[in-house]
Protein backbone atom coordinates (compact mmCIF):
# COMPACT_ATOMS: atom_id res chain seq x y z
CA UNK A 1 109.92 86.50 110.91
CA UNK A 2 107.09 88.23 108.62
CA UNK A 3 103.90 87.77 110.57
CA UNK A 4 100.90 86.48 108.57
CA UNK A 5 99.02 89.10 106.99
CA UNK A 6 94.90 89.04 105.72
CA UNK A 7 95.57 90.33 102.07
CA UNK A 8 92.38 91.09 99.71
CA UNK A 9 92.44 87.91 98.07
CA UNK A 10 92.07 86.24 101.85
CA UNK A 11 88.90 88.62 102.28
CA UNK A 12 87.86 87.96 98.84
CA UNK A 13 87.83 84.72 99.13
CA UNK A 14 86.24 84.41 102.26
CA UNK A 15 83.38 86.91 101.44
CA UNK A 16 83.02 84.73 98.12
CA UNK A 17 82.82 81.31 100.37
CA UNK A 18 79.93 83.23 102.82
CA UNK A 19 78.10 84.87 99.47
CA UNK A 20 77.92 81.00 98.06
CA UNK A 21 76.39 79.54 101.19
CA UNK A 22 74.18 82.37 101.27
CA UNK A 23 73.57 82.13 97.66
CA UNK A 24 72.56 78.21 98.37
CA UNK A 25 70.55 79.00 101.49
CA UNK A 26 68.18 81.67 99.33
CA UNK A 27 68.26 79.03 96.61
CA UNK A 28 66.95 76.29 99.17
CA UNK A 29 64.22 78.41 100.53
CA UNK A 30 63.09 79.60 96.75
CA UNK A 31 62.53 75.99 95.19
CA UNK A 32 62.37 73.21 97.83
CA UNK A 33 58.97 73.89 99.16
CA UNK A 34 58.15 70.99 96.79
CA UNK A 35 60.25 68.05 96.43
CA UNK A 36 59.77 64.91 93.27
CA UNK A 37 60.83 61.53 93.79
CA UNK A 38 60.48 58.87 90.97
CA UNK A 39 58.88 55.14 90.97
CA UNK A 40 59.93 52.97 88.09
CA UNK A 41 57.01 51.02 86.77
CA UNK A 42 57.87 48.49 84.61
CA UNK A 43 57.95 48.91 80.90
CA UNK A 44 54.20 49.03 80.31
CA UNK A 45 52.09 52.33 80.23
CA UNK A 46 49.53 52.97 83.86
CA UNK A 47 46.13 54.33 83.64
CA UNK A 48 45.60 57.47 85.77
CA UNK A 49 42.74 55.07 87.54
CA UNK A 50 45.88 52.83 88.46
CA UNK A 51 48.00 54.86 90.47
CA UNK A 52 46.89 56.36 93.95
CA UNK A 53 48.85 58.34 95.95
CA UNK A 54 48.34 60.13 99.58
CA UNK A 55 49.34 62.12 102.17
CA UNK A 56 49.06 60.86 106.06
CA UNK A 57 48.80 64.45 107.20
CA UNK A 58 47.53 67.03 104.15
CA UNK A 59 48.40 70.17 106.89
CA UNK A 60 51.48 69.30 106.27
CA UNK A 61 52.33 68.29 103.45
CA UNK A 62 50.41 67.62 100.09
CA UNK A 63 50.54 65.87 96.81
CA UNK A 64 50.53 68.07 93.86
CA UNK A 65 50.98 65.68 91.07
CA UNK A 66 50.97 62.14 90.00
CA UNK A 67 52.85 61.91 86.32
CA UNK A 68 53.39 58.89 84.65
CA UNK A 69 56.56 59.20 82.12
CA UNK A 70 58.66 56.45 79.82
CA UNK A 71 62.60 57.62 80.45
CA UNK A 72 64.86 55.13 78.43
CA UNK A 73 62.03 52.21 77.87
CA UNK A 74 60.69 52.26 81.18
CA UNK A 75 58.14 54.03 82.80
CA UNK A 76 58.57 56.13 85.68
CA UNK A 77 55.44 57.42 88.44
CA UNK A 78 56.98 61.67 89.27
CA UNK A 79 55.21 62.25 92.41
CA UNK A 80 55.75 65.70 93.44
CA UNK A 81 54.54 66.92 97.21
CA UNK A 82 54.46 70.49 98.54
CA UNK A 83 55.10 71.58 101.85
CA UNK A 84 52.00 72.86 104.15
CA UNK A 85 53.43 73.36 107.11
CA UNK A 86 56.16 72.34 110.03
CA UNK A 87 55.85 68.32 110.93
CA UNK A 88 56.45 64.81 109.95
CA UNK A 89 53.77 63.01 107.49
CA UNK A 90 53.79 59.77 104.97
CA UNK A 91 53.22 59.54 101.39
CA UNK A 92 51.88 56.22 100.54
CA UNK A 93 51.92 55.34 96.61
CA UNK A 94 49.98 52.07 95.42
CA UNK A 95 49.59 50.86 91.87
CA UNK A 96 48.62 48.00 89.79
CA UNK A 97 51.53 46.41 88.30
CA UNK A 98 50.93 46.67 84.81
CA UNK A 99 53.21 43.02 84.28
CA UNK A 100 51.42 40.69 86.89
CA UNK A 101 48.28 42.50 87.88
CA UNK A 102 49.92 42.95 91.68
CA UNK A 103 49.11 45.67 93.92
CA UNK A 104 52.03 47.54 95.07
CA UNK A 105 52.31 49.87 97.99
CA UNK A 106 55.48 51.99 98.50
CA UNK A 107 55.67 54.60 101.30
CA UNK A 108 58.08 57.81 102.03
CA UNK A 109 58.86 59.58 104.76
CA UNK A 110 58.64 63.44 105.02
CA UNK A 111 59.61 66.39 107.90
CA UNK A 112 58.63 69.84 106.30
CA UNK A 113 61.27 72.15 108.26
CA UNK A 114 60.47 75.31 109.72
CA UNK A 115 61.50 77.26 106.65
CA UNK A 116 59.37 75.27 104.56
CA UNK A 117 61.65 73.22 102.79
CA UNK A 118 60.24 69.58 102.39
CA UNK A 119 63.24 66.78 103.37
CA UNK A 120 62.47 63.40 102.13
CA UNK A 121 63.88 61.68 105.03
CA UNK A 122 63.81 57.87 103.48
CA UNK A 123 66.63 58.83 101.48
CA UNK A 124 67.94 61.95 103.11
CA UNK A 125 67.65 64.96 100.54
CA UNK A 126 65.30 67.91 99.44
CA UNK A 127 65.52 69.66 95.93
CA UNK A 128 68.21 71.99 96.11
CA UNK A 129 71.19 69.17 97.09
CA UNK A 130 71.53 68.56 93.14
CA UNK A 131 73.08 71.92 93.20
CA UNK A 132 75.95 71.12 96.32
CA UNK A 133 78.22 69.19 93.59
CA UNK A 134 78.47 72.11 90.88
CA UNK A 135 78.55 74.72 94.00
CA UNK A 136 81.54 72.75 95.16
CA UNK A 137 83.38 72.51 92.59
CA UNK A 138 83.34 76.17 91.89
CA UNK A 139 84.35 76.84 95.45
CA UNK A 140 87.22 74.73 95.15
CA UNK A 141 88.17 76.14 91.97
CA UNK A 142 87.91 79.21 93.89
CA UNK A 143 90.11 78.31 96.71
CA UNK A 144 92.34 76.84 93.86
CA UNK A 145 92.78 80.10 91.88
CA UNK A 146 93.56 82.30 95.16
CA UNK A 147 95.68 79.67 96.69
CA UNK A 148 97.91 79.73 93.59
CA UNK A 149 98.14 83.28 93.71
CA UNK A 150 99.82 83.03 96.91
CA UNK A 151 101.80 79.96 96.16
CA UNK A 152 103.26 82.02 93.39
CA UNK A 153 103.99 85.05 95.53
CA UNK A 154 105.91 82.76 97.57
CA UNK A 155 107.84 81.51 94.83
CA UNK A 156 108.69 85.50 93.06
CA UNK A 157 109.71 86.87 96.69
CA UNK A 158 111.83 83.57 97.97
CA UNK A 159 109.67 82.17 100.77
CA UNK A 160 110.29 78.78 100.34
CA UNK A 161 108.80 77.72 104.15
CA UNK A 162 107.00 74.95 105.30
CA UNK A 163 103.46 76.71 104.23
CA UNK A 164 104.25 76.82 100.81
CA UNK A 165 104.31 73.14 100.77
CA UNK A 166 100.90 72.82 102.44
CA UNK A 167 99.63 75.22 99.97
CA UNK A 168 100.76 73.28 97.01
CA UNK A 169 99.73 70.27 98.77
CA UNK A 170 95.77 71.41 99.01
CA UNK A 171 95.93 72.88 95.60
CA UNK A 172 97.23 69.27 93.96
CA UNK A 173 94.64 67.81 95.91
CA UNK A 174 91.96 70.20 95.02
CA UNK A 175 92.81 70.33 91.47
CA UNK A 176 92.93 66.49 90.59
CA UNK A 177 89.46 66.01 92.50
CA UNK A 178 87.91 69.10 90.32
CA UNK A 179 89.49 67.82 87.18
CA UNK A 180 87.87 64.07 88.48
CA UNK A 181 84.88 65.31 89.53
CA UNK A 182 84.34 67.18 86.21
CA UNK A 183 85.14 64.60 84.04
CA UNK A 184 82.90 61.78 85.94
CA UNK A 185 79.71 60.97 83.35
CA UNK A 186 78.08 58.89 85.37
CA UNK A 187 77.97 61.42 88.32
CA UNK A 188 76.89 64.29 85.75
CA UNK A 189 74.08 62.06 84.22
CA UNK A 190 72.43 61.52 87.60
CA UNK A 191 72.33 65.55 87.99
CA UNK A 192 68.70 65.66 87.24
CA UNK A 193 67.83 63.04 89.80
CA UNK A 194 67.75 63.01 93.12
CA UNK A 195 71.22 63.47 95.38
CA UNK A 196 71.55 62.41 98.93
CA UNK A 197 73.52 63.46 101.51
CA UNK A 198 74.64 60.37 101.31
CA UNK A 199 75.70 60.78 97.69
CA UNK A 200 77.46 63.97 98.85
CA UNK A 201 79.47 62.05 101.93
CA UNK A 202 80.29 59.27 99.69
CA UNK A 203 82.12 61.70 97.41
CA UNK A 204 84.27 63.12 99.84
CA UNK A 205 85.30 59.87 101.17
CA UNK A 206 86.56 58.20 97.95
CA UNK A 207 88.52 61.75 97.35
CA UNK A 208 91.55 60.06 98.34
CA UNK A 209 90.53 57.24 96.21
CA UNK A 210 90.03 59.25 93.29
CA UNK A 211 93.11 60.97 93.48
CA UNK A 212 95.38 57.94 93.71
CA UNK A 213 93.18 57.04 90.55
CA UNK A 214 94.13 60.01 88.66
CA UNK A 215 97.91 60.17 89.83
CA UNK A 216 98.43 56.67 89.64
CA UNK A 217 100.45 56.81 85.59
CA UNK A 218 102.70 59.91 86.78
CA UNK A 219 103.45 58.78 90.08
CA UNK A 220 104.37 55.64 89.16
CA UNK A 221 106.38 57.15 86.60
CA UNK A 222 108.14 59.21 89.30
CA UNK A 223 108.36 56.19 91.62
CA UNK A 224 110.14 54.45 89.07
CA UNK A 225 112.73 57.25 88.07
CA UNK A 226 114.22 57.22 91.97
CA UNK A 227 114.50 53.34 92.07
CA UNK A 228 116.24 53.66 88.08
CA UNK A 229 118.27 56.88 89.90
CA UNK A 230 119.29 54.63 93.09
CA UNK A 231 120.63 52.00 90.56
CA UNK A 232 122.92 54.35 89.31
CA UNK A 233 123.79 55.74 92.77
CA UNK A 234 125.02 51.99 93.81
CA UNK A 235 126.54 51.43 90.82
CA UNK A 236 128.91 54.88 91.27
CA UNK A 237 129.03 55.11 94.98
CA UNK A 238 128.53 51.32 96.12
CA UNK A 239 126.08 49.87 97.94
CA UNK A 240 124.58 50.95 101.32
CA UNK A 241 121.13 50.74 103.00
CA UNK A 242 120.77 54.73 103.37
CA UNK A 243 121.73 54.65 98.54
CA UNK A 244 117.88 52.65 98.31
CA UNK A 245 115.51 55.12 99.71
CA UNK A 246 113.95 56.12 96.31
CA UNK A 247 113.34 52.20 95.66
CA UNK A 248 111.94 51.85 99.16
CA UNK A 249 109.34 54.83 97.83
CA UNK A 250 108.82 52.87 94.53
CA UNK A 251 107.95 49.80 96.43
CA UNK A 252 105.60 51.44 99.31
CA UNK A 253 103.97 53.39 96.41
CA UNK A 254 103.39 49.94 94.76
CA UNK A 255 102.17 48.26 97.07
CA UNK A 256 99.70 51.06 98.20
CA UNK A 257 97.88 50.93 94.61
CA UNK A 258 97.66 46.96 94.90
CA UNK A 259 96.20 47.36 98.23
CA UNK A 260 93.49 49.93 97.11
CA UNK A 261 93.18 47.90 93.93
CA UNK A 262 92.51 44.29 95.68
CA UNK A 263 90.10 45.99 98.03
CA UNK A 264 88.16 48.23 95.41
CA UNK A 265 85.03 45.72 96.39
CA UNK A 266 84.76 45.71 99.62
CA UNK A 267 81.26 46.39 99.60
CA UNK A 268 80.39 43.01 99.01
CA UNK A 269 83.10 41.01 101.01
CA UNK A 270 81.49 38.66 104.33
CA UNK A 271 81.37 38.21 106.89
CA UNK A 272 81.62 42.03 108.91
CA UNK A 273 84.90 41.87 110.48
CA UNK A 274 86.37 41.37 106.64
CA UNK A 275 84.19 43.60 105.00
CA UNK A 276 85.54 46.33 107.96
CA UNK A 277 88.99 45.36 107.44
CA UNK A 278 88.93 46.17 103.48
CA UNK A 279 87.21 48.93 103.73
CA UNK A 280 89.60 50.68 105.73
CA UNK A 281 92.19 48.90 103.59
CA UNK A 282 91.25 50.76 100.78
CA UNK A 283 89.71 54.16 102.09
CA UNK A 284 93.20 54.34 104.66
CA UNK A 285 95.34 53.33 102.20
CA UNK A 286 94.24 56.17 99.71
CA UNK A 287 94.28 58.65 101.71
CA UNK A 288 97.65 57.92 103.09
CA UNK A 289 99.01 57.13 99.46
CA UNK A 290 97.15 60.50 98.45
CA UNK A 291 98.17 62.24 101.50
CA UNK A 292 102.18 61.87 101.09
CA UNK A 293 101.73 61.86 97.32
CA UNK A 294 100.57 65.43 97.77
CA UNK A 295 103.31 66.10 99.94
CA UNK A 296 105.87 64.57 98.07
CA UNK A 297 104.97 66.13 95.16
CA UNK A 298 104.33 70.00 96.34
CA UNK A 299 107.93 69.42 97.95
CA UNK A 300 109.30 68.22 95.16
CA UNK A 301 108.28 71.17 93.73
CA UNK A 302 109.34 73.29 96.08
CA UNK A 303 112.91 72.04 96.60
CA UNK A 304 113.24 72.31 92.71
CA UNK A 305 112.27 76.45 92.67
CA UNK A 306 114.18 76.80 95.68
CA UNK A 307 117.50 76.09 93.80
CA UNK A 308 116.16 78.36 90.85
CA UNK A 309 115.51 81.02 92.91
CA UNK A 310 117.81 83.90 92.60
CA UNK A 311 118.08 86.37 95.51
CA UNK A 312 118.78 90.04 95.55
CA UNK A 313 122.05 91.44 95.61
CA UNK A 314 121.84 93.10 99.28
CA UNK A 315 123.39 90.33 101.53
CA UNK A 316 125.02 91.33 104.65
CA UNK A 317 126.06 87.91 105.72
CA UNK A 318 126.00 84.60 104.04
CA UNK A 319 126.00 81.14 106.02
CA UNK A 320 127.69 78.86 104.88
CA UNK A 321 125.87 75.27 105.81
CA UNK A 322 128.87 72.54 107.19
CA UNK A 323 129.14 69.10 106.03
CA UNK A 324 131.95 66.28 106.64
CA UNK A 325 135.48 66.88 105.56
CA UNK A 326 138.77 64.80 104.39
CA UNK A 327 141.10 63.85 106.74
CA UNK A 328 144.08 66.21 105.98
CA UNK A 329 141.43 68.85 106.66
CA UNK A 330 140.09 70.03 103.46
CA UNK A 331 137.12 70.72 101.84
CA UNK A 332 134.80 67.71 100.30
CA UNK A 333 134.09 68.22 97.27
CA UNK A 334 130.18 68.88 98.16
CA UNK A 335 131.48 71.51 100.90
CA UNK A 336 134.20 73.20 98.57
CA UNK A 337 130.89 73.57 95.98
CA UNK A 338 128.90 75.88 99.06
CA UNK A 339 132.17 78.01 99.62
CA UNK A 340 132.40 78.34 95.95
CA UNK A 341 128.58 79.19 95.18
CA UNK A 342 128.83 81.64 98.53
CA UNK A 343 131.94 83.39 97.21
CA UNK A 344 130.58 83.26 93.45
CA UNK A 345 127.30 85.16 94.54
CA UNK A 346 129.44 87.71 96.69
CA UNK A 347 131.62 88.60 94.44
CA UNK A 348 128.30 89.02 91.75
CA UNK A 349 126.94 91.49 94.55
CA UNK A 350 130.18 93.53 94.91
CA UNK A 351 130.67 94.11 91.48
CA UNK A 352 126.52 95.07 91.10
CA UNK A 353 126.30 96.77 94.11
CA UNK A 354 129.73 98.02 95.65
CA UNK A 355 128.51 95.87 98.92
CA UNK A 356 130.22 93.44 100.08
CA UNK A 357 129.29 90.49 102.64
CA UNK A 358 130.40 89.18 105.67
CA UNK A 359 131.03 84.80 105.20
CA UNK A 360 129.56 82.63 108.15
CA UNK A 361 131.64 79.34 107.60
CA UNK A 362 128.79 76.81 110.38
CA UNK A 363 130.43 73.76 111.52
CA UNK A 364 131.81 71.97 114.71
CA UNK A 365 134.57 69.75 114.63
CA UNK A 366 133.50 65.68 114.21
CA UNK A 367 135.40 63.23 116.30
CA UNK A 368 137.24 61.76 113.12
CA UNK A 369 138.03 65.02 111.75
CA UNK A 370 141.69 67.52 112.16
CA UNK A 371 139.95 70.56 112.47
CA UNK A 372 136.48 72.10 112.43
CA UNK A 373 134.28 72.52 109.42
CA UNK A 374 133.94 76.45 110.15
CA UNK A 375 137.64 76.53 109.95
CA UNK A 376 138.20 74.54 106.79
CA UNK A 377 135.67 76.60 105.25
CA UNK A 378 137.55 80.03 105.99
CA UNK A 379 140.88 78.63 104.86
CA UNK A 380 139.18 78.10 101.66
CA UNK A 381 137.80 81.46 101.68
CA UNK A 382 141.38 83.28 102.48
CA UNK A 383 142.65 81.37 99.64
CA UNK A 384 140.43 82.67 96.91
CA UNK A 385 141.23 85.88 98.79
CA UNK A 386 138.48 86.76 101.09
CA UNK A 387 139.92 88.89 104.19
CA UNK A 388 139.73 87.31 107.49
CA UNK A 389 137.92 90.39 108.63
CA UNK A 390 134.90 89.20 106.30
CA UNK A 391 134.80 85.98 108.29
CA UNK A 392 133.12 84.99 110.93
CA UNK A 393 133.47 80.98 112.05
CA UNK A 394 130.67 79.38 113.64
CA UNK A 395 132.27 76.07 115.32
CA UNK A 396 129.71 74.37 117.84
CA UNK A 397 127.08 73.27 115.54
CA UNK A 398 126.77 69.50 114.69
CA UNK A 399 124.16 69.54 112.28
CA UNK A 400 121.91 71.61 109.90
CA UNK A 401 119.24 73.09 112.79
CA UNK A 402 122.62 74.34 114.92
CA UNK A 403 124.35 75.58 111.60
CA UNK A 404 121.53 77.57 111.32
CA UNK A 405 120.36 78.58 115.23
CA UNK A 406 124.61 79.14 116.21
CA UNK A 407 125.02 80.93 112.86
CA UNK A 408 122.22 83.19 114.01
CA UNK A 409 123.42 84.15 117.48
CA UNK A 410 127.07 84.83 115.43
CA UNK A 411 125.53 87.69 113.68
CA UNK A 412 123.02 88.97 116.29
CA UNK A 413 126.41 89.33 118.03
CA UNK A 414 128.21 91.49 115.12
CA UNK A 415 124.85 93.25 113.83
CA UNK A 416 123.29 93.59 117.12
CA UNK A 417 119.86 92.50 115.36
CA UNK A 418 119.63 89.68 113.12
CA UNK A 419 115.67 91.32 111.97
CA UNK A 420 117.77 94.57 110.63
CA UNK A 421 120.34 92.42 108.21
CA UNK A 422 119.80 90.74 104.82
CA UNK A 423 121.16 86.91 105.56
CA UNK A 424 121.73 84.72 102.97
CA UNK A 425 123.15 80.32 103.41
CA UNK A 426 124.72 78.69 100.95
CA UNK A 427 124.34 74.62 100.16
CA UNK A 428 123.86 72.20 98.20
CA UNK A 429 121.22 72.12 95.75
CA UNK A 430 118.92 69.12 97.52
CA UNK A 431 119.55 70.62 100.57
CA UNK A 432 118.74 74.38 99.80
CA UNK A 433 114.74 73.55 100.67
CA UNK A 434 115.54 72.51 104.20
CA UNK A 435 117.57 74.92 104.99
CA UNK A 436 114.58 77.57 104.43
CA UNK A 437 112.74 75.35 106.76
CA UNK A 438 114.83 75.35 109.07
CA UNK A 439 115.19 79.33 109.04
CA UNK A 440 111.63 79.36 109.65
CA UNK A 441 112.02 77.20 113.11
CA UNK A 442 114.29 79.81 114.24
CA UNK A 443 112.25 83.20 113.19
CA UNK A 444 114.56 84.18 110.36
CA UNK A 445 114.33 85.59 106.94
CA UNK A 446 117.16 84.27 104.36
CA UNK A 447 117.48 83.74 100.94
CA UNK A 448 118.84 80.66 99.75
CA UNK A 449 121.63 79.49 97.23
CA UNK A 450 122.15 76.42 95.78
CA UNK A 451 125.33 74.48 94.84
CA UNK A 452 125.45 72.12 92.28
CA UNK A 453 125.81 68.52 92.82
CA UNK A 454 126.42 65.17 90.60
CA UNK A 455 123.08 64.72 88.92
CA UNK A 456 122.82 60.69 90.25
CA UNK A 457 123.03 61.96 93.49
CA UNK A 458 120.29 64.32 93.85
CA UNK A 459 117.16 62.30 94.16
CA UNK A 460 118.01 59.74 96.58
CA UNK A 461 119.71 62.89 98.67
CA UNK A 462 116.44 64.88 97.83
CA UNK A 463 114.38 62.01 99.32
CA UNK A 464 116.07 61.21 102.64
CA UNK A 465 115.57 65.62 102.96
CA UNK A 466 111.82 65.01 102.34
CA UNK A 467 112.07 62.08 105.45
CA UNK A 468 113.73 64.51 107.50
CA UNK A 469 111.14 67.28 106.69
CA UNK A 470 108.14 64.69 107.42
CA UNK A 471 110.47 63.41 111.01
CA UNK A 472 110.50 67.79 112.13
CA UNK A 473 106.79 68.08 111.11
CA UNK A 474 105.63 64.30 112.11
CA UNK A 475 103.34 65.34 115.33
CA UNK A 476 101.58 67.62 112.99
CA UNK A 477 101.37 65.02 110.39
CA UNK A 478 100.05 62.59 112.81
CA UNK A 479 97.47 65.03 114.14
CA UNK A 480 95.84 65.97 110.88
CA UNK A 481 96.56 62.25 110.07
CA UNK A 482 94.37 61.40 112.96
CA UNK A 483 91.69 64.24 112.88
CA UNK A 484 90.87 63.13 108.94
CA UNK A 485 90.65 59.55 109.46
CA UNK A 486 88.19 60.24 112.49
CA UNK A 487 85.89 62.17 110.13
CA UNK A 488 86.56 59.59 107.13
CA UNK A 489 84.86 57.14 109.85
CA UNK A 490 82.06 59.29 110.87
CA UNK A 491 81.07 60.04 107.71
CA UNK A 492 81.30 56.52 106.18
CA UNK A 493 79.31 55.13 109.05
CA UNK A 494 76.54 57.81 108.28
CA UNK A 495 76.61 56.86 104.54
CA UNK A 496 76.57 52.85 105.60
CA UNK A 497 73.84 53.08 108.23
């Protein structure tokens, strides 16, 4: 198996990361050594003789200005405080309500850091945070455009593994949260104020949220096409529990959007123990639903460019991927469609190339069946005139993972080294994607082809290949599963208390 490699765009990107931290540190250091928070006033005009402001500790830190500006009808008190040196002080502002006459007092903590950045620690933030939300959006962009770049290579040179779905998976993700992020007003009109940390945190918990949000029309749409597609499957094949996956996805997708949308206010539900319950309602809910829709979706994608893919005429062997047979011994129709799209694609290479291929028929013989799969497969292939010499029969293997890890030890055993042989498999179109995945578990490079099957047929058989990829994969699944929710929880208990 190709071992990973650091390409350019891998250092490029990570040198472009560093340089924007950097970039954001320098930034930091240049402009918050002062720091302006605001004080609405009421709607009538103060006196400079109204307002007083001070500092507990002036060697610390010290008030530069007191300005008194209307924004939108009402007036606002800028106080702006400069750094002195390292410690903790309190600026205390009083004023005489212009509406009643009251005196008002209202107090804020500072800690000037060791660099001299002053952090306003009642609301946790200094100056420069305004610019984390435009910074990360152009480093996600950034991770984005590179990420695609290697999603695509993947696609051009037939490496439909496992990775390639993660990759498409971050970049969905990514993608919808720039294009949300971009497109929220409200969060761009509040640039010139004041952002938190807490701001900051509260954005990358209701990521999930606002991707569901964003997805919700096309998914749905998608959702809906497998449960129309599974209506038709019944209605040609009959009805069994294994024909109603897609509607069990349309229904657990449904019900995940009424769950986030019956707990969007949370916030303001008593007593605790409720409150706690929706809110991980709807943050676990929409990550999940986000999660697997990303998955879904990137696999989707995947499986569909895996059966468009066409690989290079310089097979050596092709594997041909067993299913069940009839009972006299023949091929299914599903089965006889691999043999055929095998042979097709050999023939294509001998009359390109001059090379011709040696057929791995890979299948053991069920209980209710006459013969083995391997076998029925290289009857086939003798009849459409393939010498037995160009066969090899792999027999043992029950199911896809031993068609695969038998087939390999069948060709180590003619080529000596499966690592110096072009291997290609042939199956069926929904199935193509697994197979590559399934390569990868065993440390081989092949090239896929895909047989055609009856168009009603494909998505609920696409589907139940998606459960079996998330079944090989589930204990990482579970583990990143696990590891986000934990920092979902840390972060949203920082943000609440």
């Amino acid at each position: 198996m190709k071992k990973f490699q650091i390409k350019p765009r891998h250092i490029v990107l990570a040198l472009s990361l560093l340089a924007m931290l950097i970039a954001f540190m320098v930034y930091t250091v240049c402009v918050s050594g002062k720091y302006s928070y605001t004080e609405n006033v009421g709607a009538k005009h103060l006196e400079a003789d109204q307002v007083h402001a001070k500092s507990s500790d002036e060697t610390v830190a010290k008030i530069v200005s007191v300005e008194n500006y209307t924004e939108e009808g009402n007036n606002e008190l800028k106080v702006t405080v400069e750094g002195v040196n390292p410690g903790d002080c309190v600026v205390t502002l009083a004023y005489r309500s212009p509406e009643n006459g009251q005196m008002l007092v209202r107090t804020s903590a500072f800690r000037v850091l060791p660099i001299g950045v002053v952090y306003d620690l009642t609301i946790d933030s200094f100056t420069s945070l305004k610019a984390v939300i435009p910074l990360g959006v152009a480093a996600m962009l950034l991770i984005v455009a590179v990420l695609s770049l290697s999603f695509r290579e993947k696609q051009r040179n037939g490496e439909f593994y496992y990775s390639m779905v993660i990759i498409g998976g971050i970049i969905l993700f990514l993608l919808l949260n720039v294009i949300v992020t971009l497109t929220d007003s409200q969060l761009w009109s509040r640039f010139g104020e004041a952002v938190t940390i807490k701001d900051i945190l509260a954005l990358i918990v209701s990521s999930g949220n606002r991707f569901v949000m964003f997805s919700e029309i096309p998914v749905i749409m998608v959702a809906a096409s497998l449960a129309v597609s599974n209506i038709w499957l019944v209605v040609k094949e009959g009805f069994r529990l294994q024909n109603l996956l897609g509607v069990v996805i349309a229904v657990l997708v449904a019900g995940g959007i009424l769950t986030i949308r019956l707990s969007d206010n949370y916030s303001v539900i008593q007593p605790d123990a409720l409150y706690y319950f929706a809110m991980l309602a709807n943050i676990g809910v929409a990550f999940l639903l986000s999660y697997f829709e990303c998955m879904f979706l990137s696999t989707m994608f995947c499986a569909v460019a895996s059966t468009r893919y066409n690989p290079p005429y310089d097979m050596d062997y092709i594997i041909i991927l067993g299913c069940a047979i009839r009972k006299d011994g023949t091929p299914t129709p599903i089965l006889r469609g691999r043999v055929q799209r095998a042979y097709d694609f050999e023939q294509e290479q001998f009359q390109s190339t001059g090379k011709h291929a040696v057929f791995v028929p890979s299948g053991g013989q069920g209980s209710d069946e006459v013969i083995s799969e391997s076998e029925s497969m290289k009857r086939c292939l003798m009849e459409m005139g393939v010498p037995e010499e160009r066969i090899l029969k792999e027999d043992r293997s029950v199911n896809t993972y031993q068609n695969m890890a038998f087939s390999k030890t069948v060709i180590e055993q003619d080529a000596g080294d499966i690592y110096t042989v072009k291997v290609g498999f042939s199956t069926t179109n929904y199935h193509v994607f697994r197979g590559y995945t399934l390569a990868e578990k065993l440390k081989m490079r092949v090239k896929g082809l895909s047989a055609k099957t009856k168009l009603y047929f494909f998505p609920n058989a696409f589907v139940r290949e998606f459960i079996g990829l998330l079944w090989e994969k589930k204990w990482k699944h579970l583990l990143f599963i696990f590891l986000f929710f934990a920092v979902l929880l840390v972060l949203y208990l920082i943000i609440r208390y």
